[in-house]
Amino acid sequence: MKQKQPILLKFKPYAYAVIIVLAGIFIGRLLGSGKQQQAERIVPKRDSQVPVVEITNKQVQRVVKMNGKVDALEKIEIYAEVTGVFVDGARPFREGRRFAKGEVLLRIEDSVYRNTVLAEKSALLNDLTLLMPDLLIDFPLYAGPWREYLDDFSIGKPLRPLPPAPNDRLRNYVAARNIYTKFYAVRSMEETLAKYSILAPFDGVVTVSEANPGILVRNGQKLGEFAATTAYELELSVPVREAAFIRKGDRITLSSDDFNGSIEAKVARVNDVINPNTQTVGVYALLDDSRLKDGMFLSASLSVPVEDASVIARELLDNENRVFALRDSIVVLLPVDVVSVDGRTAIVRGIPDGTAIVAEPVEGLFNGMVITESVATVQEENSSVSK
């Protein structure tokens, strides 16, 4: 007679499987509980002191630094408008030579052309002489002014305007004798004769001389340059971002290694067109100082007010123009609008008044960290930044 096996032994394989599953669930819960406890223990906290400063936005002075070249405000290039042999005027036309307004800078030999002009003026005088007898007969009432003009006529002096014709009959009568044609031809020749002598249009100095006495000068040939020494213009190149802060009338301070002290000037105008090659804008200032020379390079600084901004250390900015700030003892990354920066400081906008930002770079600081203790620092009264 067979002995019956216990029911537990009958279902022994299934019991082992259930035990294994229950053990796995139990162990999983234990591990999850341990991770949760460990996560609860790893809270981003910093027990040491973190220096902070409270931001107060106000008007700050931004110093824009520029460089530029001095140019004479009055400067001309001299070209020959006639052909002839070059000769000096009262004084040699050489670099560094000063001339007063109205003095002869240089001359081109004009004897041949002058004789031609005199010959044409003599022909005009002959025609006027032949006109007078007929005019006395046909227009005796209007002959007086023409008689006076003929008496004062001088071949060696510039022509004076002809007497006016009071009516069309007299005008046509004179024109029929070719008087007007010859008169204006001689006037044109006199204008050309004047181009053989070049006068100084203002007080100045010869800066370039490209002609020597005795050479043959041709029409259109450059002879030199002449510049005034009393008034100058300084052209400064400013980045487009900086030009938005510069206005006409702003005061600038100029300096150079070539003279002692500084020069104060005002911005005369700001160009609206951007130089496509340098992506800069031209800023111009008028100068009047005996220490200046044409072509001299100057350094300029301009103090520009920036409203509703604050000055912070440049090292507080990260690569995305953000700063660390504290909000309810939690570190947050706050984006800011950087107006300008230099090697040490930066002018920024966008930080609300009263915001506490980290005043110094702190190693290991990151977004979301809890700060258990912070210490306030005094904000430096640094209200200007150079660019």
Tab-separated table of N, CA, C and O in Angstrom, residues 327-373:
chain	number	residue	atom	x	y	z
A	327	ARG	N	18.418	84.073	-4.559
A	327	ARG	CA	16.978	84.278	-4.465
A	327	ARG	C	16.436	83.293	-3.427
A	327	ARG	O	16.364	82.089	-3.676
A	328	ASP	N	16.068	83.813	-2.249
A	328	ASP	CA	15.598	82.963	-1.143
A	328	ASP	C	16.636	81.896	-0.806
A	328	ASP	O	16.318	80.695	-0.675
A	329	SER	N	17.905	82.321	-0.684
A	329	SER	CA	19.036	81.468	-0.316
A	329	SER	C	19.353	80.411	-1.361
A	329	SER	O	20.090	79.467	-1.096
A	330	ILE	N	18.814	80.561	-2.554
A	330	ILE	CA	19.088	79.610	-3.638
A	330	ILE	C	19.838	80.346	-4.740
A	330	ILE	O	19.469	81.464	-5.134
A	331	VAL	N	20.888	79.718	-5.238
A	331	VAL	CA	21.682	80.312	-6.304
A	331	VAL	C	20.945	80.167	-7.629
A	331	VAL	O	20.497	79.073	-7.987
A	332	VAL	N	20.808	81.289	-8.361
A	332	VAL	CA	20.182	81.274	-9.685
A	332	VAL	C	21.106	81.996	-10.662
A	332	VAL	O	21.855	82.897	-10.291
A	333	LEU	N	21.058	81.573	-11.904
A	333	LEU	CA	21.809	82.243	-12.965
A	333	LEU	C	20.901	83.287	-13.604
A	333	LEU	O	19.849	82.959	-14.156
A	334	LEU	N	21.324	84.540	-13.525
A	334	LEU	CA	20.500	85.653	-13.986
A	334	LEU	C	21.098	86.236	-15.266
A	334	LEU	O	22.223	86.736	-15.261
A	335	PRO	N	20.377	86.186	-16.402
A	335	PRO	CA	20.898	86.798	-17.639
A	335	PRO	C	20.869	88.313	-17.548
A	335	PRO	O	19.944	88.898	-16.983
A	336	VAL	N	21.891	88.973	-18.105
A	336	VAL	CA	21.991	90.430	-18.064
A	336	VAL	C	22.288	90.947	-19.464
A	336	VAL	O	22.739	90.212	-20.348
A	337	ASP	N	22.020	92.237	-19.663
A	337	ASP	CA	22.352	92.928	-20.907
A	337	ASP	C	23.666	93.668	-20.699
A	337	ASP	O	23.730	94.617	-19.923
A	338	VAL	N	24.705	93.213	-21.381
A	338	VAL	CA	26.032	93.810	-21.225
A	338	VAL	C	26.131	95.015	-22.157
A	338	VAL	O	26.094	94.877	-23.380
A	339	VAL	N	26.259	96.196	-21.563
A	339	VAL	CA	26.396	97.417	-22.354
A	339	VAL	C	27.814	97.553	-22.875
A	339	VAL	O	28.039	97.838	-24.045
A	340	SER	N	28.806	97.353	-22.013
A	340	SER	CA	30.208	97.419	-22.428
A	340	SER	C	31.064	96.723	-21.386
A	340	SER	O	30.669	96.576	-20.232
A	341	VAL	N	32.236	96.299	-21.824
A	341	VAL	CA	33.192	95.651	-20.931
A	341	VAL	C	34.589	96.157	-21.251
A	341	VAL	O	34.861	96.650	-22.342
A	342	ASP	N	35.473	96.052	-20.256
A	342	ASP	CA	36.885	96.250	-20.505
A	342	ASP	C	37.632	95.138	-19.785
A	342	ASP	O	37.041	94.105	-19.458
A	343	GLY	N	38.902	95.334	-19.494
A	343	GLY	CA	39.678	94.257	-18.882
A	343	GLY	C	39.256	93.890	-17.480
A	343	GLY	O	39.508	92.790	-17.025
A	344	ARG	N	38.587	94.796	-16.755
A	344	ARG	CA	38.290	94.527	-15.345
A	344	ARG	C	36.821	94.665	-14.989
A	344	ARG	O	36.326	93.947	-14.132
A	345	THR	N	36.127	95.588	-15.589
A	345	THR	CA	34.747	95.868	-15.197
A	345	THR	C	33.823	95.804	-16.396
A	345	THR	O	34.255	95.767	-17.546
A	346	ALA	N	32.534	95.798	-16.081
A	346	ALA	CA	31.508	95.762	-17.121
A	346	ALA	C	30.306	96.567	-16.669
A	346	ALA	O	29.969	96.586	-15.474
A	347	ILE	N	29.678	97.242	-17.609
A	347	ILE	CA	28.414	97.943	-17.355
A	347	ILE	C	27.297	97.045	-17.861
A	347	ILE	O	27.303	96.626	-19.024
A	348	VAL	N	26.349	96.748	-16.978
A	348	VAL	CA	25.265	95.832	-17.326
A	348	VAL	C	23.920	96.447	-16.977
A	348	VAL	O	23.819	97.339	-16.142
A	349	ARG	N	22.911	95.951	-17.648
A	349	ARG	CA	21.523	96.305	-17.369
A	349	ARG	C	20.725	95.022	-17.200
A	349	ARG	O	21.160	93.947	-17.611
A	350	GLY	N	19.547	95.166	-16.633
A	350	GLY	CA	18.659	94.022	-16.515
A	350	GLY	C	18.652	93.355	-15.163
A	350	GLY	O	17.899	92.398	-14.947
A	351	ILE	N	19.462	93.827	-14.224
A	351	ILE	CA	19.438	93.273	-12.868
A	351	ILE	C	18.503	94.147	-12.029
A	351	ILE	O	18.768	95.339	-11.858
A	352	PRO	N	17.411	93.618	-11.497
A	352	PRO	CA	16.479	94.438	-10.712
A	352	PRO	C	17.148	95.039	-9.476
A	352	PRO	O	18.077	94.452	-8.903
A	353	ASP	N	16.695	96.228	-9.102
A	353	ASP	CA	17.209	96.856	-7.886
A	353	ASP	C	16.970	95.945	-6.677
A	353	ASP	O	15.917	95.323	-6.541
A	354	GLY	N	17.963	95.896	-5.799
A	354	GLY	CA	17.848	95.096	-4.592
A	354	GLY	C	18.265	93.658	-4.756
A	354	GLY	O	18.293	92.909	-3.772
A	355	THR	N	18.586	93.238	-5.977
A	355	THR	CA	19.014	91.858	-6.199
A	355	THR	C	20.408	91.652	-5.615
A	355	THR	O	21.313	92.458	-5.820
A	356	ALA	N	20.570	90.550	-4.882
A	356	ALA	CA	21.870	90.206	-4.305
A	356	ALA	C	22.585	89.273	-5.263
A	356	ALA	O	22.117	88.162	-5.527
A	357	ILE	N	23.711	89.728	-5.790
A	357	ILE	CA	24.506	88.881	-6.682
A	357	ILE	C	25.788	88.494	-5.955
A	357	ILE	O	26.227	89.175	-5.032
A	358	VAL	N	26.367	87.377	-6.381
A	358	VAL	CA	27.623	86.922	-5.792
A	358	VAL	C	28.714	87.915	-6.176
A	358	VAL	O	28.916	88.220	-7.352
A	359	ALA	N	29.419	88.445	-5.195
A	359	ALA	CA	30.358	89.548	-5.418
A	359	ALA	C	31.717	89.076	-5.890
A	359	ALA	O	32.471	89.864	-6.455
A	360	GLU	N	32.041	87.802	-5.669
A	360	GLU	CA	33.337	87.279	-6.073
A	360	GLU	C	33.149	85.886	-6.659
A	360	GLU	O	32.198	85.180	-6.294
A	361	PRO	N	34.016	85.475	-7.577
A	361	PRO	CA	33.922	84.107	-8.099
A	361	PRO	C	34.105	83.090	-6.979
A	361	PRO	O	35.056	83.172	-6.197
A	362	VAL	N	33.177	82.156	-6.866
A	362	VAL	CA	33.221	81.122	-5.827
A	362	VAL	C	33.326	79.761	-6.508
A	362	VAL	O	32.497	79.419	-7.360
A	363	GLU	N	34.316	78.997	-6.132
A	363	GLU	CA	34.534	77.707	-6.758
A	363	GLU	C	33.419	76.734	-6.366
A	363	GLU	O	33.000	76.656	-5.210
A	364	GLY	N	32.927	76.012	-7.347
A	364	GLY	CA	31.905	74.994	-7.104
A	364	GLY	C	30.490	75.509	-7.084
A	364	GLY	O	29.551	74.740	-6.849
A	365	LEU	N	30.263	76.772	-7.316
A	365	LEU	CA	28.920	77.332	-7.295
A	365	LEU	C	28.179	76.906	-8.551
A	365	LEU	O	28.741	76.888	-9.653
A	366	PHE	N	26.903	76.558	-8.395
A	366	PHE	CA	26.115	76.164	-9.560
A	366	PHE	C	24.658	76.521	-9.335
A	366	PHE	O	24.219	76.820	-8.222
A	367	ASN	N	23.914	76.532	-10.424
A	367	ASN	CA	22.505	76.919	-10.402
A	367	ASN	C	21.708	75.929	-9.561
A	367	ASN	O	21.786	74.719	-9.744
A	368	GLY	N	20.935	76.444	-8.603
A	368	GLY	CA	20.119	75.605	-7.739
A	368	GLY	C	20.738	75.285	-6.395
A	368	GLY	O	20.065	74.699	-5.532
A	369	MET	N	21.973	75.657	-6.169
A	369	MET	CA	22.632	75.386	-4.890
A	369	MET	C	21.986	76.217	-3.782
A	369	MET	O	21.630	77.382	-3.977
A	370	VAL	N	21.833	75.602	-2.625
A	370	VAL	CA	21.273	76.278	-1.459
A	370	VAL	C	22.417	76.874	-0.646
A	370	VAL	O	23.368	76.171	-0.298
A	371	ILE	N	22.317	78.153	-0.338
A	371	ILE	CA	23.329	78.852	0.448
A	371	ILE	C	22.780	79.049	1.857
A	371	ILE	O	21.740	79.686	2.052
A	372	THR	N	23.474	78.462	2.831
A	372	THR	CA	23.004	78.577	4.209
A	372	THR	C	23.454	79.864	4.873
A	372	THR	O	22.851	80.322	5.844
A	373	GLU	N	24.541	80.475	4.356
A	373	GLU	CA	25.024	81.703	4.984
A	373	GLU	C	25.687	82.561	3.909
A	373	GLU	O	26.476	82.074	3.101
